[in-house]
Short mmCIF file of C-alpha atoms and ligand atoms in Angstrom, two decimals:
data_model
loop_
_atom_site.label_atom_id
_atom_site.label_comp_id
_atom_site.label_asym_id
_atom_site.label_seq_id
_atom_site.Cartn_x
_atom_site.Cartn_y
_atom_site.Cartn_z
CA MET A 1 73.37 71.88 113.69
CA LYS A 2 76.59 74.36 114.73
CA LYS A 3 78.55 70.91 114.17
CA ILE A 4 76.71 69.72 110.63
CA VAL A 5 77.17 73.63 109.22
CA ILE A 6 80.90 73.33 110.58
CA PHE A 7 81.34 69.74 108.66
CA LEU A 8 79.84 70.87 105.32
CA LEU A 9 82.18 73.75 105.28
CA PHE A 10 85.18 71.76 106.44
CA VAL A 11 83.51 69.51 103.12
CA PHE A 12 83.65 72.57 101.07
CA THR A 13 86.91 73.94 101.90
CA ILE A 14 88.23 70.51 100.58
CA LEU A 15 86.37 70.47 97.32
CA PHE A 16 87.13 74.22 96.37
CA ALA A 17 90.82 72.94 97.36
CA PHE A 18 90.62 69.91 94.88
CA ALA A 19 88.85 72.06 91.93
CA GLN A 20 91.31 74.61 92.23
CA SER A 21 94.29 72.09 92.64
CA ASN A 22 93.00 71.20 88.98
CA VAL A 23 93.38 74.42 87.27
CA ASN A 24 96.24 74.98 84.97
CA TYR A 25 98.47 77.38 84.91
CA ASN A 26 101.87 75.51 83.99
CA GLU A 27 102.96 76.34 80.34
CA ASN A 28 104.08 72.62 79.92
CA LYS A 29 100.94 70.65 80.91
CA ILE A 30 99.10 72.46 78.28
CA PRO A 31 97.52 69.81 75.60
CA GLN A 32 98.95 69.28 72.39
CA PHE A 33 96.96 71.06 70.19
CA VAL A 34 96.75 72.58 66.32
CA VAL A 35 95.38 76.28 66.05
CA PRO A 36 93.21 76.07 63.37
CA ASN A 37 93.85 78.04 60.17
CA PRO A 38 91.32 81.16 59.57
CA LEU A 39 92.25 80.80 56.54
CA LYS A 40 90.99 77.45 55.54
CA THR A 41 87.23 76.48 55.11
CA PHE A 42 86.05 73.73 56.94
CA ASN A 43 86.30 71.60 53.80
CA GLY A 44 89.98 72.24 53.37
CA LYS A 45 89.88 75.15 51.04
CA LYS A 46 92.63 77.47 51.11
CA VAL A 47 91.29 81.10 51.33
CA ARG A 48 93.80 83.36 49.81
CA ASN A 49 91.87 86.92 49.25
CA VAL A 50 89.18 89.38 50.60
CA LYS A 51 86.72 88.42 48.44
CA THR A 52 86.36 84.46 49.57
CA TRP A 53 86.99 85.63 52.80
CA GLU A 54 84.08 87.65 52.84
CA LYS A 55 81.74 85.45 50.52
CA LYS A 56 82.71 81.99 52.49
CA ARG A 57 84.85 81.17 55.69
CA ARG A 58 83.73 84.67 57.57
CA PRO A 59 80.18 83.70 56.74
CA GLU A 60 80.97 80.03 57.85
CA LEU A 61 83.16 80.42 60.75
CA LEU A 62 80.33 83.41 62.09
CA GLU A 63 77.92 80.77 61.81
CA PHE A 64 79.10 78.29 63.91
CA PHE A 65 80.17 80.75 66.77
CA SER A 66 76.60 81.74 66.29
CA LYS A 67 75.03 78.01 66.46
CA ASN A 68 77.56 76.15 69.09
CA ILE A 69 78.83 78.94 71.47
CA TYR A 70 76.99 82.57 72.40
CA GLY A 71 73.48 81.09 70.93
CA GLU A 72 71.55 82.30 67.47
CA VAL A 73 69.40 85.04 68.27
CA PRO A 74 65.93 83.40 67.96
CA GLY A 75 64.20 86.34 66.14
CA LYS A 76 63.75 90.16 65.19
CA LEU A 77 62.61 93.14 67.90
CA LYS A 78 62.62 96.45 66.63
CA ILE A 79 62.91 98.72 69.74
CA SER A 80 58.97 99.99 70.74
CA SER A 81 60.42 103.63 72.22
CA VAL A 82 62.84 106.10 72.77
CA GLU A 83 62.94 108.71 75.42
CA ILE A 84 64.88 110.84 76.61
CA VAL A 85 64.60 111.28 80.13
CA GLU A 86 66.75 113.57 81.56
CA GLU A 87 69.34 115.88 80.17
CA SER A 88 71.82 118.86 81.29
CA HIS A 89 74.36 120.37 79.48
CA ASP A 90 76.14 121.44 82.69
CA ALA A 91 76.76 117.95 83.74
CA LEU A 92 81.11 117.17 84.95
CA ASN A 93 82.04 120.79 85.87
CA GLY A 94 80.70 122.17 82.41
CA LYS A 95 82.02 120.11 79.86
CA ALA A 96 79.77 117.64 78.27
CA THR A 97 76.25 117.11 77.86
CA ARG A 98 74.12 114.26 79.60
CA LYS A 99 71.81 112.60 78.80
CA GLN A 100 69.84 109.75 80.12
CA VAL A 101 67.81 107.68 77.24
CA GLN A 102 65.38 104.99 78.02
CA ILE A 103 65.07 101.85 75.08
CA SER A 104 61.78 100.26 75.66
CA PHE A 105 60.45 97.40 74.18
CA GLN A 106 56.76 96.17 73.84
CA LYS A 107 55.42 92.47 72.57
CA ASP A 108 52.13 91.46 73.43
CA ASN A 109 52.30 92.11 77.47
CA LEU A 110 55.69 91.57 77.62
CA THR A 111 58.19 95.17 78.38
CA LEU A 112 61.54 95.91 78.99
CA ASP A 113 63.42 99.11 79.08
CA PHE A 114 67.17 100.42 79.64
CA THR A 115 68.75 103.14 79.92
CA ILE A 116 71.85 104.74 77.96
CA LEU A 117 73.85 106.34 80.17
CA ILE A 118 75.73 109.48 77.34
CA TYR A 119 78.07 111.82 78.65
CA LEU A 120 79.47 114.18 75.46
CA PRO A 121 82.35 116.84 74.91
CA LYS A 122 80.30 120.09 74.80
CA ASN A 123 82.81 121.23 71.87
CA ILE A 124 82.55 118.65 69.79
CA GLU A 125 79.36 119.00 67.49
CA LYS A 126 79.08 114.91 66.26
CA ALA A 127 81.12 113.12 69.04
CA PRO A 128 82.89 109.62 68.61
CA LEU A 129 82.13 107.48 71.49
CA PHE A 130 83.01 104.64 73.84
CA VAL A 131 79.87 101.87 74.73
CA GLY A 132 80.16 99.43 77.07
CA TYR A 133 77.75 97.38 80.31
CA ASN A 134 78.71 98.38 83.44
CA PHE A 135 78.48 95.50 86.20
CA TYR A 136 76.57 97.16 89.24
CA GLY A 137 74.80 99.94 87.37
CA ASN A 138 75.30 102.85 85.69
CA HIS A 139 75.27 105.16 89.07
CA THR A 140 78.28 103.37 89.99
CA ILE A 141 80.43 104.83 87.18
CA THR A 142 80.80 108.35 88.60
CA GLU A 143 79.69 110.42 91.81
CA ASP A 144 77.40 112.30 89.28
CA VAL A 145 74.48 112.75 91.86
CA ASN A 146 72.08 112.98 88.29
CA VAL A 147 72.65 109.42 87.74
CA ILE A 148 69.29 107.13 87.83
CA ILE A 149 69.91 104.14 90.08
CA SER A 150 68.43 101.30 87.88
CA ASP A 151 65.41 99.02 89.52
CA ALA A 152 66.88 95.93 87.58
CA TRP A 153 68.01 92.52 89.50
CA ALA A 154 71.24 93.63 90.95
CA ARG A 155 73.44 90.90 92.16
CA ASP A 156 73.92 91.11 96.38
CA ASN A 157 77.07 92.53 97.14
CA GLU A 158 77.25 93.97 100.73
CA SER A 159 80.08 95.74 99.82
CA PHE A 160 78.38 97.53 97.48
CA GLY A 161 75.05 98.57 99.66
CA ILE A 162 73.24 95.89 97.25
CA ILE A 163 70.54 93.90 99.44
CA ASN A 164 67.97 91.55 98.09
CA ASN A 165 68.84 91.90 94.80
CA GLN A 166 68.61 95.90 94.90
CA LEU A 167 70.67 98.72 93.67
CA THR A 168 70.80 101.88 96.46
CA GLU A 169 72.74 105.00 96.94
CA GLN A 170 74.87 103.44 98.47
CA SER A 171 77.00 102.36 95.70
CA ARG A 172 76.83 105.92 93.80
CA GLY A 173 80.88 106.01 92.36
CA VAL A 174 81.80 102.72 93.86
CA ARG A 175 83.40 101.94 90.05
CA ASP A 176 84.35 104.86 88.85
CA ASN A 177 87.87 104.01 89.10
CA ARG A 178 87.31 102.09 86.09
CA TRP A 179 85.53 104.86 83.46
CA ALA A 180 88.12 107.51 82.82
CA ILE A 181 85.32 109.63 82.32
CA ASP A 182 87.58 113.10 82.30
CA LYS A 183 90.33 111.68 80.11
CA ILE A 184 87.62 110.00 77.12
CA ILE A 185 85.84 113.34 77.22
CA ASP A 186 88.86 115.52 77.92
CA ALA A 187 89.97 113.55 74.32
CA GLY A 188 87.13 114.21 72.10
CA TYR A 189 85.19 111.14 73.20
CA GLY A 190 82.17 110.55 74.34
CA LEU A 191 81.30 107.40 76.44
CA ALA A 192 77.89 105.99 76.60
CA THR A 193 77.30 102.93 79.42
CA ILE A 194 73.87 100.77 80.02
CA TYR A 195 73.23 98.49 82.75
CA TYR A 196 73.90 94.94 81.84
CA CYS A 197 71.14 93.04 83.84
CA GLU A 198 68.43 95.49 82.56
CA VAL A 199 68.95 93.85 79.23
CA ASP A 200 69.15 90.56 80.61
CA PRO A 201 69.46 89.45 84.65
CA ASP A 202 73.25 87.70 85.10
CA LYS A 203 71.87 84.42 86.41
CA ASN A 204 70.53 81.37 84.72
CA ASP A 205 66.64 81.83 84.48
CA PHE A 206 65.44 82.24 80.89
CA THR A 207 61.96 83.59 81.39
CA ASP A 208 63.62 87.18 82.74
CA GLY A 209 65.69 89.68 80.80
CA ILE A 210 64.72 89.84 76.79
CA HIS A 211 64.98 86.69 75.82
CA PRO A 212 61.42 85.53 76.71
CA PHE A 213 60.34 88.41 73.87
CA PHE A 214 61.43 85.96 71.44
CA TYR A 215 59.67 82.90 72.46
CA GLU A 216 56.17 81.55 72.18
CA GLU A 217 54.10 80.76 75.26
CA TYR A 218 55.06 77.01 75.38
CA ARG A 219 58.39 77.63 75.44
CA LYS A 220 60.63 78.77 78.17
CA LEU A 221 63.64 78.16 77.25
CA PRO A 222 66.15 78.36 74.19
CA PHE A 223 67.24 75.82 71.69
CA PRO A 224 70.40 74.21 72.19
CA ASN A 225 71.65 76.21 69.31
CA GLU A 226 69.79 79.74 70.33
CA TRP A 227 71.47 82.26 73.01
CA GLY A 228 72.87 82.65 75.90
CA SER A 229 73.50 85.88 78.22
CA ILE A 230 76.62 86.78 76.02
CA ALA A 231 74.11 87.01 72.90
CA ALA A 232 71.54 88.65 74.58
CA TRP A 233 73.95 91.49 76.05
CA SER A 234 75.43 91.75 72.67
CA TRP A 235 71.68 92.12 70.76
CA GLY A 236 71.45 95.02 73.28
CA LEU A 237 74.89 97.09 72.52
CA SER A 238 73.04 96.51 68.54
CA ARG A 239 70.36 98.45 70.26
CA CYS A 240 72.14 100.84 71.52
CA MET A 241 74.32 101.22 68.20
CA ASP A 242 70.08 101.61 66.62
CA TYR A 243 69.83 104.85 68.94
CA PHE A 244 73.62 106.71 68.01
CA GLU A 245 72.90 106.26 64.35
CA GLN A 246 69.55 108.42 65.26
CA ASP A 247 71.37 110.69 67.46
CA ALA A 248 72.51 114.05 65.92
CA ASN A 249 75.55 114.29 68.29
CA ILE A 250 76.97 110.59 68.15
CA ASP A 251 78.94 110.24 64.95
CA GLU A 252 78.13 106.92 64.21
CA SER A 253 80.91 105.97 62.51
CA LYS A 254 83.02 105.83 65.32
CA ILE A 255 81.51 103.92 67.42
CA ILE A 256 84.08 101.63 69.81
CA VAL A 257 82.42 98.87 71.88
CA PHE A 258 84.52 98.04 75.10
CA GLY A 259 83.88 96.00 77.64
CA HIS A 260 85.39 93.99 81.04
CA SER A 261 85.73 89.92 81.22
CA ARG A 262 82.24 88.90 80.98
CA LEU A 263 81.14 92.08 79.51
CA GLY A 264 84.70 92.22 77.19
CA LYS A 265 83.34 88.92 75.59
CA THR A 266 80.41 90.51 75.24
CA SER A 267 81.69 93.35 73.54
CA LEU A 268 84.20 90.54 71.32
CA TRP A 269 80.41 89.00 70.11
CA ALA A 270 79.09 92.54 69.51
CA GLY A 271 81.56 93.04 67.09
CA ALA A 272 81.39 90.32 64.95
CA THR A 273 77.75 90.19 65.03
CA ASP A 274 77.73 94.26 63.87
CA GLU A 275 79.60 95.11 61.30
CA ARG A 276 78.91 98.99 62.99
CA PHE A 277 80.53 99.23 65.34
CA ALA A 278 84.15 100.36 63.99
CA ALA A 279 86.43 99.40 66.65
CA VAL A 280 86.11 96.91 69.37
CA ILE A 281 88.25 96.58 73.02
CA SER A 282 88.37 93.39 75.43
CA ASN A 283 89.56 94.36 78.11
CA ASN A 284 90.72 90.61 80.55
CA SER A 285 87.81 88.69 78.05
CA GLY A 286 89.48 85.17 78.87
CA CYS A 287 87.68 82.49 78.60
CA GLY A 288 84.99 82.23 76.24
CA GLY A 289 86.90 86.15 75.32
CA ALA A 290 90.09 86.44 73.74
CA ALA A 291 91.76 83.68 75.29
CA LEU A 292 92.60 80.19 73.04
CA SER A 293 89.84 77.50 74.53
CA LYS A 294 92.51 74.94 73.70
CA ARG A 295 95.54 75.61 75.83
CA ALA A 296 92.50 75.40 78.94
CA VAL A 297 94.98 77.82 81.21
CA GLY A 298 93.21 79.05 83.92
CA GLU A 299 89.35 78.98 83.04
CA THR A 300 88.43 75.86 80.84
CA VAL A 301 85.28 75.73 78.85
CA SER A 302 83.78 72.72 81.08
CA ARG A 303 84.41 74.90 83.67
CA ILE A 304 82.89 78.34 82.69
CA ASN A 305 79.46 76.07 81.28
CA SER A 306 79.46 75.05 84.79
CA SER A 307 79.87 77.86 86.77
CA PHE A 308 77.80 80.14 84.20
CA PRO A 309 75.51 77.77 82.58
CA HIS A 310 73.55 80.25 81.04
CA TRP A 311 76.52 82.68 79.50
CA PHE A 312 76.62 80.50 76.52
CA CYS A 313 74.71 78.28 73.96
CA THR A 314 73.55 74.66 75.15
CA ASN A 315 75.46 73.08 72.56
CA PHE A 316 78.72 74.98 73.53
CA LYS A 317 78.78 72.05 76.87
CA GLU A 318 79.05 69.04 73.80
CA TYR A 319 83.36 70.91 74.32
CA ASN A 320 82.67 71.03 77.80
CA ARG A 321 86.42 69.04 78.32
CA ASN A 322 86.52 68.18 74.52
CA GLU A 323 88.09 71.67 73.64
CA LYS A 324 90.13 69.31 70.63
CA ALA A 325 86.46 68.70 69.00
CA LEU A 326 86.52 72.34 68.39
CA PRO A 327 86.63 72.76 64.49
CA VAL A 328 87.61 76.93 65.63
CA ASP A 329 89.20 79.10 68.64
CA GLN A 330 88.94 82.12 69.45
CA HIS A 331 91.09 83.98 67.30
CA GLU A 332 88.73 83.81 64.53
CA LEU A 333 86.42 85.38 66.90
CA ILE A 334 89.16 88.26 66.59
CA ALA A 335 89.26 87.83 62.73
CA LEU A 336 85.39 87.71 62.13
CA ILE A 337 85.89 91.53 63.36
CA ALA A 338 88.10 92.16 60.57
CA PRO A 339 89.02 94.91 59.47
CA ARG A 340 88.30 97.00 62.45
CA PRO A 341 89.92 97.22 65.15
CA VAL A 342 90.69 95.51 67.55
CA TYR A 343 92.26 95.99 71.11
CA ILE A 344 93.22 92.99 73.23
CA ALA A 345 94.11 93.60 76.84
CA SER A 346 95.88 91.52 79.65
CA ALA A 347 97.04 91.86 83.30
CA GLU A 348 99.72 90.38 84.55
CA ASP A 349 97.73 89.27 87.76
CA ASP A 350 94.97 87.95 86.21
CA LYS A 351 96.58 84.13 85.45
CA TRP A 352 92.84 82.65 85.49
CA ALA A 353 92.02 84.47 81.89
CA ASP A 354 95.58 83.06 79.93
CA PRO A 355 96.79 86.64 79.09
CA ARG A 356 99.12 84.26 76.99
CA GLY A 357 96.05 82.71 75.83
CA GLU A 358 94.58 86.29 75.18
CA PHE A 359 97.83 87.30 73.49
CA LEU A 360 97.94 84.85 70.76
CA SER A 361 94.62 84.96 69.87
CA ALA A 362 95.63 87.96 68.58
CA PHE A 363 98.61 87.31 66.82
CA TYR A 364 96.51 84.36 65.03
CA ALA A 365 93.65 86.24 64.08
CA THR A 366 96.87 88.44 62.50
CA PRO A 367 96.85 86.31 58.87
CA VAL A 368 93.33 87.63 58.68
CA TYR A 369 94.41 91.74 58.38
CA LYS A 370 96.96 90.44 56.60
CA LEU A 371 94.65 89.48 53.56
CA TYR A 372 93.07 93.41 54.26
CA GLY A 373 96.71 94.34 54.50
CA LYS A 374 96.45 95.48 58.22
CA GLU A 375 98.98 95.22 60.44
CA GLY A 376 97.86 92.92 63.51
CA ILE A 377 100.68 91.51 65.72
CA PRO A 378 104.25 90.91 64.13
CA ASN A 379 105.85 87.93 66.26
CA ASP A 380 104.10 84.84 69.01
CA LYS A 381 106.52 86.98 71.32
CA MET A 382 104.13 88.70 73.95
CA PRO A 383 105.76 92.73 74.94
CA ALA A 384 107.00 93.54 78.05
CA VAL A 385 104.24 94.63 80.91
CA ASN A 386 103.52 98.37 79.64
CA GLN A 387 104.59 98.08 76.46
CA PRO A 388 101.54 97.83 74.20
CA ILE A 389 101.21 96.52 70.52
CA GLN A 390 98.89 99.33 68.92
CA ASN A 391 98.13 98.21 65.30
CA ARG A 392 95.06 97.71 63.77
CA ILE A 393 95.27 94.85 66.04
CA ALA A 394 96.69 95.73 69.63
CA TYR A 395 97.74 94.52 72.70
CA HIS A 396 99.01 95.00 75.97
CA ILE A 397 99.53 93.23 79.03
CA ARG A 398 99.97 95.90 82.09
CA THR A 399 101.12 95.14 85.80
CA GLY A 400 97.80 94.86 88.29
CA LYS A 401 95.00 92.15 88.44
CA HIS A 402 91.75 91.95 86.97
CA ASP A 403 90.91 95.39 86.63
CA VAL A 404 89.94 97.94 84.01
CA THR A 405 93.26 101.45 85.12
CA ASP A 406 93.32 104.61 83.74
CA PHE A 407 96.74 103.24 82.15
CA ASP A 408 93.69 100.93 79.68
CA TRP A 409 91.59 103.68 79.09
CA GLU A 410 94.89 105.89 78.07
CA GLN A 411 96.14 103.35 76.06
CA TYR A 412 92.39 102.71 74.01
CA ILE A 413 91.79 106.84 73.59
CA LYS A 414 95.08 106.86 71.94
CA TRP A 415 95.12 104.25 69.72
CA ALA A 416 91.40 105.09 68.94
CA ASN A 417 92.71 108.37 67.68
CA ALA A 418 95.34 106.70 65.91
CA GLN A 419 93.09 104.28 64.25
CA LEU A 420 89.54 106.30 63.76
CA LYS A 421 91.35 109.76 62.86
C1 GTR B 501 84.90 85.12 86.17
C2 GTR B 501 84.68 84.37 85.44
C3 GTR B 501 85.47 85.11 83.78
C4 GTR B 501 84.95 86.66 84.08
C5 GTR B 501 85.00 86.64 85.22
C6 GTR B 501 84.36 88.30 85.31
O1 GTR B 501 84.00 84.56 87.55
O2 GTR B 501 85.26 82.77 85.72
O3 GTR B 501 85.00 84.44 83.13
O4 GTR B 501 83.76 86.50 82.88
O5 GTR B 501 84.08 86.27 86.34
O6 GTR B 501 83.31 89.03 84.47
O7 GTR B 501 84.44 89.08 86.04
#
């Protein structure tokens, strides 16, 4: 038995090493490709003004991304009830109000709820707000003992004390380094966060989370053009927005949707599909987020679709090892956010996410922002590390690894101050 295990480990190690060696990080080995022109319709017409962009080009791009990449939401579902399950005016040493708001959905015999943890600065009547998902539960973003621990499914993580897919007290505050709460509140912004697996557990299973609310009984899977998990998480952010519109202490005209990594892919899609979001931040989002797919640097379409078959819609698999067939690329996802402010951020050591590909997307989205008279990224030369470009399209590459740091938040706050005034 022991011998078999050792043999299998050996085989896996070889296979893993082989798979890694196939990852391209070399600029000279990037396939030749043409960057699709965001200002040319699929049947070749030039887009010369905002009207044609908004009436013709934007809708056809949005439709393409919906049906072929993230997947369409198969119907509509309204919030059934909202309950403030906990509230305190004495949070964060007295400078903030904390609210934990449960959003519930009911349909036939199904129920689902998720809890938004909200901190609002006390000295502001109607606060602008950053909203974003977290990876391991609301209680991981702060040491605050009053934050409720979710009982939703969680990926096991021994160092966070997560076993049998259950979150525990042990992980309270373990991710507080990723959420600069004090800086955010001191700058006059609120912060709202939700545990993403409460909306849809991050696993290849369409019978859980919000998905089954949208299917007739005979159906267990979405159609090839229908949503994967990223679209489901984006949908959840829109439901948060529905709530923010009702909360008298929140300025719903200044909601900035934020996300890191897979959740940074999600924030871009949420910003593209829901124009109520005033600004979008996508931190280290990589493949299927800000990075250009056609470069095929680091993580590729086929890799992401095989490691995470549930993130995108089935139609996206058509482009596995076939990026050249894509009539769009991710700069056009950023362009869908125009003219609203959008911030793309990379990390120097996060090669898997292709920092240059993330930067170039921001650059190639610029002509659409220019149509609106807004400034994007001036040229295709990447800025030096830790030297942000902060226009209506903003970009930085910071030193360090795949992560969210105080440096990132300092830039986001400064830029939000300038853009949303
Ligand atoms: C990686 C994945 C990336 C990124 C990341 C994350 O494993 O390959 O696309 O989304 O996970 O979300 O942390």
